[in-house]
Amino acid sequence: KRIEFKKTSDNSLIYSVTDNDGNWSGSANTVNPTGGTTAISIPNTTFDDATYNESTGITLTQNTTVNGTLTLNSGTLTVGANTLNINGSISRTSGNIDASNASATVVFGGSTAQTIPASTFTGDIKNLTLNNSAGLSISQDLSVVGTLSLTSGKLTLGANHVTLGLNASIGGTPSSSNMIIASGDGELRKRFTEGSGDIAAFTFPIGNGGAVAEYTPIVLDFASGNYGANAHVGVRVKDSKQGTLNSSLTNYLDRNWIVEPNDITGYSYKIQLHYVDADFVTDGLLAEGDLKPIKISSGQWYQPTDGSFTNAVSQGSAGVFASENYLEWNGLTTFSEFGGAGGSNQPLPVELLSFSAECASESITLKWQTASEFNSSHFEVEKSTDGLNWNTIGQLPAAGNSNELLSYSFQDFAKSMNTIYYRLNQVDNDGLQKYYGPISPMCETSYPFIGRTIPNPSENEFWLHISTSEQQTMRYTLQDINGTKIMENTADLLPGSNMFPIRETIPSGMYFILLQTEKGQQQVIKHIRN
């Protein structure tokens, strides 16, 4: 039997292949003859569109280019020791792509924005190239073990992670036009070799998206450390001031970086934090050269030894290279969230760890914990029946100054069976305020676990509210109406009311949030975005 490959535009023959394996009956018209065992090899070619629907799999034997839609209906398309150029879109039902061969390369090109659907790639990708100025977004986690080449365009992570293997490298010329957008919940991760000692500096080519794309990479250089079998560091960047810096701060960087290690202990490292000119905010009294890096880890603030933040632990030495737009901090032994600031202003006085509500027969008990406090005056407990109009129902004095874990509680005896909301107003001695919450206990329910979104419908960000009778871990996934995963996260639930912000930028439409606890409890919440 002969299989002919023709152009869909004019039906002209591109090439043909024959396969004598198996029993081809006179009426057979498929590529899988009865009794056939030999995979059909597709030669080097270019397709307008390509559909793969072979459950036993198809292996490329030469380089292949798909300019239109690549449809993956069934089986695995194995790239082998070849290059697969995808210049159009990917449509997937249950098929996938295997690009793990030591010589395999997948190139995303074309001129319109592209997306990798969930579960498209199985296993590691050896080499991945982005050569599309319109950009590429992903709906699954990816692992690249060879070279990730940023030739042209931006790779947007969204809520998914890209992990670079032990020997992986970055190719191309990263810039504001060619970079990885890691301003959502997804991390760019780099794995490190198991063992201990010095590791060469690695540049994470990340930046933020939005109306103005800004390239603000991180350079990480381990001087020492003990690296386990799953050792890696994940990084993200936000185009905003570090969230818990004092709201009255007038000299700072309008940018923060989140850097988190995994399976690494006993480390000491140097970090470079690159920013852009527009990030430097000043009242005119501070020169850019007087900026200092600052970071928070587990509720504790850290600063260089020559820093001026009085409630921060001094660690390592730092400098600012204003002409090249980066901060450098050496001798660090902690990670977490980095920012930049100047002057003698303090970070926010309170770092709140939790805020929850528990229902009893005659009252509702509000509980919260702080990891650190500086110059804090008191907490005001506010209550609302609609989430818009608030009344102060109580006040508790704060610790003032503390670097220890502190617990607070307040009882509301005016219990209602209707929906009610609570929030905290934290006030410091200088009159600065910060609100936490709202939370909404569901005392009328007898269910051990129930969730809802507030508000629903929403205009922009909204809150996921979970009421549970026991402490447990929950995974929640946001999906669109087609089942495409937008974000996924885990959360630790406390008995009573729990609130989690959903800050994903999503278009108008219907969405579903899938909840599943470690005890097997499940729920699906329908949410409308106006």
Short mmCIF file of C-alpha atoms in Angstrom, two decimals, residues 20-445:
data_model
loop_
_atom_site.label_atom_id
_atom_site.label_comp_id
_atom_site.label_asym_id
_atom_site.label_seq_id
_atom_site.Cartn_x
_atom_site.Cartn_y
_atom_site.Cartn_z
CA ASN A 20 4.57 -3.86 2.93
CA ASP A 21 4.41 -5.00 6.57
CA GLY A 22 1.23 -6.79 7.63
CA ASN A 23 -1.75 -8.12 5.75
CA TRP A 24 -3.17 -5.34 3.58
CA SER A 25 -6.58 -6.42 2.39
CA GLY A 26 -8.08 -5.05 -0.78
CA SER A 27 -10.33 -2.71 1.22
CA ALA A 28 -7.69 -1.50 3.71
CA ASN A 29 -7.32 2.25 3.76
CA THR A 30 -5.48 2.90 7.04
CA VAL A 31 -1.81 3.09 7.96
CA ASN A 32 -2.09 0.18 10.39
CA PRO A 33 -2.50 -3.07 8.39
CA THR A 34 -3.72 -6.22 10.12
CA GLY A 35 -0.81 -7.92 11.84
CA GLY A 36 1.56 -5.04 11.15
CA THR A 37 4.36 -4.44 13.64
CA THR A 38 6.68 -1.95 11.94
CA ALA A 39 6.20 1.74 12.72
CA ILE A 40 5.81 3.89 9.63
CA SER A 41 8.69 6.35 9.27
CA ILE A 42 7.88 9.85 8.06
CA PRO A 43 10.70 11.45 6.05
CA ASN A 44 11.93 15.03 6.22
CA THR A 45 9.06 17.26 5.21
CA THR A 46 6.98 20.34 5.78
CA PHE A 47 3.25 20.21 6.48
CA ASP A 48 0.51 22.80 6.27
CA ASP A 49 -1.32 20.87 9.02
CA ALA A 50 -0.50 17.53 10.64
CA THR A 51 -2.75 15.16 12.60
CA TYR A 52 -1.32 12.29 14.65
CA ASN A 53 -3.84 9.61 15.50
CA GLU A 54 -1.80 6.43 15.93
CA SER A 55 -2.18 4.80 19.36
CA THR A 56 1.03 2.77 18.92
CA GLY A 57 3.01 5.94 18.28
CA ILE A 58 4.88 7.58 15.42
CA THR A 59 8.62 8.32 15.30
CA LEU A 60 10.17 11.03 13.17
CA THR A 61 13.19 9.92 11.16
CA GLN A 62 14.13 13.38 9.86
CA ASN A 63 13.46 17.03 10.65
CA THR A 64 9.80 18.01 10.37
CA THR A 65 8.03 21.37 10.17
CA VAL A 66 4.33 22.02 10.79
CA ASN A 67 3.29 25.48 9.63
CA GLY A 68 -0.39 25.14 10.50
CA THR A 69 -2.15 23.18 13.25
CA LEU A 70 -0.43 20.23 14.90
CA THR A 71 -3.25 17.95 16.10
CA LEU A 72 -2.41 15.29 18.71
CA ASN A 73 -5.37 12.90 18.88
CA SER A 74 -3.74 9.68 20.04
CA GLY A 75 -0.38 8.08 20.79
CA THR A 76 3.06 9.59 21.22
CA LEU A 77 4.85 11.59 18.55
CA THR A 78 8.53 10.82 19.20
CA VAL A 79 10.90 13.46 17.88
CA GLY A 80 13.93 11.15 18.04
CA ALA A 81 17.29 12.64 17.02
CA ASN A 82 15.57 15.32 14.96
CA THR A 83 14.15 18.84 15.05
CA LEU A 84 10.41 19.43 15.23
CA ASN A 85 9.50 22.96 14.10
CA ILE A 86 6.05 24.07 15.28
CA ASN A 87 5.08 27.30 13.56
CA GLY A 88 1.34 27.19 14.22
CA SER A 89 -0.94 26.06 17.01
CA ILE A 90 -1.23 22.77 18.91
CA SER A 91 -4.58 21.04 19.30
CA ARG A 92 -4.53 18.14 21.77
CA THR A 93 -7.01 15.53 22.96
CA SER A 94 -4.96 12.60 24.29
CA GLY A 95 -1.79 12.49 22.20
CA ASN A 96 1.55 13.90 23.31
CA ILE A 97 5.13 14.61 22.23
CA ASP A 98 8.31 12.88 23.41
CA ALA A 99 11.37 15.10 22.87
CA SER A 100 13.71 13.40 25.35
CA ASN A 101 16.22 12.03 22.83
CA ALA A 102 19.75 13.35 23.42
CA SER A 103 19.64 15.08 20.02
CA ALA A 104 16.00 16.16 19.99
CA THR A 105 15.07 19.82 19.51
CA VAL A 106 11.63 21.44 19.52
CA VAL A 107 11.39 24.91 17.99
CA PHE A 108 8.40 27.21 18.41
CA GLY A 109 8.38 29.72 15.56
CA GLY A 110 5.82 31.45 13.41
CA SER A 111 4.43 34.94 13.78
CA THR A 112 1.37 34.58 16.04
CA ALA A 113 1.31 33.83 19.78
CA GLN A 114 1.52 30.14 20.63
CA THR A 115 0.44 28.00 23.60
CA ILE A 116 1.56 24.60 24.84
CA PRO A 117 -1.63 22.85 26.04
CA ALA A 118 -1.68 20.81 29.24
CA SER A 119 0.03 17.38 29.01
CA THR A 120 1.46 18.03 25.54
CA PHE A 121 5.00 16.97 26.46
CA THR A 122 5.77 13.77 28.32
CA GLY A 123 9.05 13.55 30.21
CA ASP A 124 12.05 15.82 29.74
CA ILE A 125 12.63 18.01 26.71
CA LYS A 126 16.23 17.87 25.55
CA ASN A 127 16.43 21.21 23.70
CA LEU A 128 13.71 23.87 23.44
CA THR A 129 13.96 26.97 21.25
CA LEU A 130 11.65 29.97 21.22
CA ASN A 131 11.91 31.85 17.92
CA ASN A 132 8.58 33.67 17.80
CA SER A 133 8.47 37.40 18.55
CA ALA A 134 4.75 37.03 19.39
CA GLY A 135 5.64 34.78 22.33
CA LEU A 136 4.83 31.39 23.84
CA SER A 137 2.77 30.53 26.94
CA ILE A 138 2.53 27.17 28.71
CA SER A 139 -0.31 25.28 30.39
CA GLN A 140 1.88 22.53 31.84
CA ASP A 141 5.12 22.24 33.79
CA LEU A 142 8.16 21.73 31.56
CA SER A 143 11.58 20.22 32.18
CA VAL A 144 14.45 21.19 29.84
CA VAL A 145 17.67 19.23 30.33
CA GLY A 146 19.74 20.56 27.41
CA THR A 147 19.55 24.11 26.07
CA LEU A 148 16.66 26.53 26.44
CA SER A 149 17.31 29.01 23.62
CA LEU A 150 15.63 32.42 23.84
CA THR A 151 16.21 33.46 20.24
CA SER A 152 13.14 35.69 19.87
CA GLY A 153 10.04 36.29 21.96
CA LYS A 154 8.93 35.86 25.55
CA LEU A 155 8.10 32.57 27.30
CA THR A 156 5.22 33.21 29.75
CA LEU A 157 4.99 30.76 32.67
CA GLY A 158 1.65 31.80 34.19
CA ALA A 159 0.97 29.32 37.02
CA ASN A 160 3.33 26.66 35.62
CA HIS A 161 7.00 25.96 36.24
CA VAL A 162 9.94 25.49 33.90
CA THR A 163 12.74 23.42 35.43
CA LEU A 164 16.24 23.50 33.96
CA GLY A 165 18.18 20.27 34.48
CA LEU A 166 21.57 19.75 36.11
CA ASN A 167 23.51 20.46 32.91
CA ALA A 168 20.97 22.74 31.25
CA SER A 169 22.00 26.09 29.82
CA ILE A 170 20.39 29.23 28.43
CA GLY A 171 21.00 30.03 24.77
CA GLY A 172 20.20 33.04 22.63
CA THR A 173 20.48 36.63 23.83
CA PRO A 174 18.08 37.29 26.73
CA SER A 175 16.67 40.82 26.82
CA SER A 176 13.39 42.64 27.28
CA SER A 177 12.33 41.09 23.97
CA ASN A 178 13.70 37.59 24.62
CA MET A 179 13.11 36.39 28.18
CA ILE A 180 10.99 34.31 30.55
CA ILE A 181 7.97 36.04 32.07
CA ALA A 182 7.90 34.80 35.68
CA SER A 183 5.60 37.38 37.26
CA GLY A 184 2.77 34.93 38.09
CA ASP A 185 2.78 31.91 40.39
CA GLY A 186 5.03 29.88 38.10
CA GLU A 187 8.75 29.64 38.84
CA LEU A 188 11.83 29.32 36.67
CA ARG A 189 13.76 26.58 38.47
CA LYS A 190 17.37 25.43 38.15
CA ARG A 191 18.49 22.05 39.46
CA PHE A 192 21.92 21.63 41.06
CA THR A 193 24.20 18.61 41.28
CA GLU A 194 23.85 16.45 44.37
CA GLY A 195 26.79 16.92 46.74
CA SER A 196 28.40 19.91 48.41
CA GLY A 197 30.67 22.84 47.66
CA ASP A 198 30.93 25.80 45.33
CA ILE A 199 28.65 26.07 42.26
CA ALA A 200 29.29 28.41 39.36
CA ALA A 201 27.05 31.47 38.98
CA PHE A 202 23.82 30.98 37.02
CA THR A 203 21.69 33.70 35.43
CA PHE A 204 17.91 33.35 35.59
CA PRO A 205 16.69 35.35 32.52
CA ILE A 206 13.37 36.50 33.97
CA GLY A 207 11.25 39.63 33.80
CA ASN A 208 7.66 40.83 34.06
CA GLY A 209 5.00 41.09 31.39
CA GLY A 210 2.29 43.72 31.11
CA ALA A 211 2.10 46.86 29.00
CA VAL A 212 5.87 47.36 29.33
CA ALA A 213 8.00 44.21 29.44
CA GLU A 214 11.03 44.67 31.69
CA TYR A 215 14.03 42.35 31.83
CA THR A 216 15.17 42.06 35.46
CA PRO A 217 17.25 38.88 35.81
CA ILE A 218 18.74 37.27 38.90
CA VAL A 219 22.31 35.96 39.08
CA LEU A 220 22.82 33.31 41.78
CA ASP A 221 26.28 32.20 42.88
CA PHE A 222 26.66 29.53 45.62
CA ALA A 223 29.93 29.73 47.55
CA SER A 224 29.05 26.59 49.52
CA GLY A 225 26.13 24.31 50.31
CA ASN A 226 24.87 20.76 50.66
CA TYR A 227 22.69 19.76 47.70
CA GLY A 228 20.25 16.86 47.94
CA ALA A 229 18.90 14.66 45.16
CA ASN A 230 16.09 17.15 44.43
CA ALA A 231 18.12 20.34 44.91
CA HIS A 232 16.88 23.33 42.96
CA VAL A 233 16.17 27.06 43.33
CA GLY A 234 12.99 28.66 41.98
CA VAL A 235 12.67 32.36 41.14
CA ARG A 236 9.88 34.84 40.33
CA VAL A 237 9.71 38.62 39.99
CA LYS A 238 7.00 41.20 40.73
CA ASP A 239 6.71 44.67 39.21
CA SER A 240 5.88 46.29 42.57
CA LYS A 241 7.43 47.37 45.87
CA GLN A 242 8.18 44.53 48.28
CA GLY A 243 4.74 43.94 49.80
CA THR A 244 5.45 44.40 53.51
CA LEU A 245 7.70 47.46 53.36
CA ASN A 246 6.40 50.48 55.25
CA SER A 247 3.63 52.18 53.28
CA SER A 248 5.20 55.59 54.01
CA LEU A 249 8.53 54.57 52.46
CA THR A 250 9.59 57.22 49.92
CA ASN A 251 12.89 55.76 48.65
CA TYR A 252 12.68 52.24 47.29
CA LEU A 253 12.72 49.93 44.26
CA ASP A 254 9.32 49.37 42.71
CA ARG A 255 10.22 45.69 42.24
CA ASN A 256 10.67 42.54 44.32
CA TRP A 257 12.09 39.08 43.67
CA ILE A 258 10.99 35.79 45.25
CA VAL A 259 13.79 33.24 45.49
CA GLU A 260 13.13 29.86 47.14
CA PRO A 261 15.48 26.85 47.58
CA ASN A 262 14.55 23.17 47.72
CA ASP A 263 16.60 20.34 49.27
CA ILE A 264 19.62 22.63 49.91
CA THR A 265 21.13 23.14 53.38
CA GLY A 266 24.17 24.79 54.93
CA TYR A 267 24.48 27.27 52.09
CA SER A 268 26.19 30.60 51.60
CA TYR A 269 25.65 32.53 48.39
CA LYS A 270 25.86 35.80 46.48
CA ILE A 271 22.97 37.26 44.52
CA GLN A 272 22.62 40.00 41.92
CA LEU A 273 19.20 41.62 41.53
CA HIS A 274 18.83 43.53 38.27
CA TYR A 275 16.27 46.31 37.89
CA VAL A 276 15.37 49.03 35.37
CA ASP A 277 15.64 52.82 35.70
CA ALA A 278 11.89 53.23 36.19
CA ASP A 279 12.01 50.99 39.31
CA PHE A 280 13.91 53.57 41.38
CA VAL A 281 11.42 55.70 43.34
CA THR A 282 12.79 58.61 45.37
CA ASP A 283 11.64 61.76 47.11
CA GLY A 284 14.80 63.46 45.86
CA LEU A 285 16.64 63.06 49.16
CA LEU A 286 18.25 59.73 48.32
CA ALA A 287 20.68 58.96 45.51
CA GLU A 288 20.35 55.66 43.67
CA GLY A 289 23.81 54.75 44.90
CA ASP A 290 22.48 54.75 48.50
CA LEU A 291 19.98 51.95 47.90
CA LYS A 292 20.29 48.80 50.00
CA PRO A 293 18.87 45.33 49.37
CA ILE A 294 16.50 44.03 52.03
CA LYS A 295 14.70 40.71 52.37
CA ILE A 296 12.18 38.91 54.56
CA SER A 297 12.29 35.21 55.43
CA SER A 298 9.81 33.44 57.76
CA GLY A 299 8.67 36.78 59.14
CA GLN A 300 12.20 38.01 59.90
CA TRP A 301 13.74 40.99 58.07
CA TYR A 302 17.38 40.88 56.92
CA GLN A 303 19.67 43.66 55.75
CA PRO A 304 23.40 44.07 54.92
CA THR A 305 25.73 44.86 57.80
CA ASP A 306 25.71 48.57 56.87
CA GLY A 307 21.89 48.75 56.62
CA SER A 308 19.80 51.21 58.66
CA PHE A 309 16.64 49.20 59.36
CA THR A 310 16.65 48.86 63.13
CA ASN A 311 14.45 45.75 63.37
CA ALA A 312 16.31 43.72 60.73
CA VAL A 313 19.05 41.11 61.26
CA SER A 314 22.37 42.10 59.69
CA GLN A 315 23.77 39.53 57.27
CA GLY A 316 26.52 39.76 54.65
CA SER A 317 27.72 42.74 52.66
CA ALA A 318 26.06 44.50 49.74
CA GLY A 319 26.50 47.22 47.18
CA VAL A 320 24.55 48.96 44.44
CA PHE A 321 25.91 49.29 40.90
CA ALA A 322 23.74 52.20 39.78
CA SER A 323 25.26 52.58 36.33
CA GLU A 324 24.47 48.93 35.56
CA ASN A 325 21.19 48.80 37.50
CA TYR A 326 21.74 45.97 39.92
CA LEU A 327 22.09 45.26 43.66
CA GLU A 328 24.63 42.70 44.82
CA TRP A 329 24.45 40.96 48.20
CA ASN A 330 27.17 38.56 49.37
CA GLY A 331 27.41 36.18 52.35
CA LEU A 332 23.69 35.30 52.52
CA THR A 333 22.50 32.23 54.42
CA THR A 334 18.72 32.72 54.01
CA PHE A 335 16.40 33.08 51.02
CA SER A 336 12.81 34.27 50.38
CA GLU A 337 11.56 37.70 49.20
CA PHE A 338 14.00 40.45 48.18
CA GLY A 339 13.47 44.16 47.69
CA GLY A 340 15.42 47.41 47.67
CA ALA A 341 15.06 50.49 49.87
CA GLY A 342 16.96 53.40 51.40
CA GLY A 343 16.87 55.77 54.34
CA SER A 344 15.90 54.77 57.88
CA ASN A 345 12.24 53.87 57.27
CA GLN A 346 11.11 50.62 58.86
CA PRO A 347 9.36 47.67 57.29
CA LEU A 348 5.69 47.29 58.17
CA PRO A 349 5.29 46.73 61.90
CA VAL A 350 3.37 43.47 61.66
CA GLU A 351 3.95 40.29 59.66
CA LEU A 352 0.65 38.37 59.96
CA LEU A 353 0.92 34.60 59.57
CA SER A 354 -2.73 33.56 59.92
CA PHE A 355 -6.25 34.91 60.47
CA SER A 356 -9.09 32.44 61.08
CA ALA A 357 -12.49 32.05 62.75
CA GLU A 358 -13.96 29.20 64.81
CA CYS A 359 -17.67 28.69 65.50
CA ALA A 360 -18.94 27.70 68.95
CA SER A 361 -22.52 27.30 70.19
CA GLU A 362 -22.79 30.87 71.52
CA SER A 363 -19.95 32.80 69.90
CA ILE A 364 -17.39 33.10 67.11
CA THR A 365 -13.72 33.17 68.09
CA LEU A 366 -11.31 35.05 65.83
CA LYS A 367 -7.65 34.01 65.99
CA TRP A 368 -4.51 35.44 64.40
CA GLN A 369 -0.75 35.08 64.73
CA THR A 370 2.14 37.45 64.01
CA ALA A 371 5.72 36.45 63.23
CA SER A 372 7.19 39.91 63.91
CA GLU A 373 6.03 43.34 65.07
CA PHE A 374 7.66 46.75 65.14
CA ASN A 375 6.11 49.93 66.55
CA SER A 376 2.66 48.29 66.53
CA SER A 377 -0.10 49.91 68.59
CA HIS A 378 -3.26 47.82 68.42
CA PHE A 379 -5.65 45.68 66.38
CA GLU A 380 -9.20 46.71 65.60
CA VAL A 381 -11.70 43.92 64.88
CA GLU A 382 -14.31 44.95 62.30
CA LYS A 383 -17.54 43.20 61.28
CA SER A 384 -19.83 43.44 58.25
CA THR A 385 -22.99 41.80 56.94
CA ASP A 386 -22.35 42.62 53.28
CA GLY A 387 -18.55 42.85 52.96
CA LEU A 388 -18.83 46.57 52.11
CA ASN A 389 -19.93 48.42 55.27
CA TRP A 390 -17.85 47.80 58.37
CA ASN A 391 -18.29 48.42 62.13
CA THR A 392 -15.57 48.16 64.77
CA ILE A 393 -16.65 45.63 67.42
CA GLY A 394 -13.48 45.38 69.49
CA GLN A 395 -9.86 46.41 70.00
CA LEU A 396 -6.82 44.52 71.31
CA PRO A 397 -3.41 46.03 72.21
CA ALA A 398 -0.47 44.83 70.08
CA ALA A 399 2.95 43.77 71.38
CA GLY A 400 4.73 46.88 70.11
CA ASN A 401 8.05 45.24 69.18
CA SER A 402 8.65 41.53 68.80
CA ASN A 403 10.49 38.99 66.66
CA GLU A 404 8.68 36.03 68.25
CA LEU A 405 5.53 34.13 67.26
CA LEU A 406 2.58 35.79 69.03
CA SER A 407 -1.05 34.61 69.15
CA TYR A 408 -4.18 36.74 69.57
CA SER A 409 -7.88 35.91 69.94
CA PHE A 410 -11.18 37.80 70.15
CA GLN A 411 -14.70 36.48 70.84
CA ASP A 412 -17.80 37.85 69.16
CA PHE A 413 -20.86 36.85 71.21
CA ALA A 414 -23.30 38.51 68.77
CA LYS A 415 -23.38 35.36 66.67
CA SER A 416 -25.59 35.34 63.56
CA MET A 417 -26.81 32.49 61.38
CA ASN A 418 -26.59 34.79 58.37
CA THR A 419 -23.44 35.43 56.31
CA ILE A 420 -21.05 37.72 58.19
CA TYR A 421 -17.54 38.98 57.49
CA TYR A 422 -14.62 39.93 59.73
CA ARG A 423 -11.41 41.82 59.07
CA LEU A 424 -8.47 43.15 61.11
CA ASN A 425 -7.22 46.71 61.06
CA GLN A 426 -3.65 46.82 62.35
CA VAL A 427 -2.61 50.28 63.55
CA ASP A 428 0.95 51.31 64.48
CA ASN A 429 2.08 54.07 66.82
CA ASP A 430 2.54 56.49 63.90
CA GLY A 431 -1.06 56.06 62.77
CA LEU A 432 -0.27 53.84 59.74
CA GLN A 433 -2.88 51.15 59.12
CA LYS A 434 -3.11 47.86 57.26
CA TYR A 435 -6.15 45.62 56.78
CA TYR A 436 -6.14 41.80 56.85
CA GLY A 437 -9.01 39.67 55.59
CA PRO A 438 -11.89 39.59 55.13
CA ILE A 439 -12.86 36.13 56.35
CA SER A 440 -16.37 34.72 56.58
CA PRO A 441 -17.18 31.85 58.98
CA MET A 442 -20.03 29.55 57.96
CA CYS A 443 -21.40 28.56 61.34
CA GLU A 444 -24.75 27.45 59.98
CA THR A 445 -23.29 24.51 58.06
#
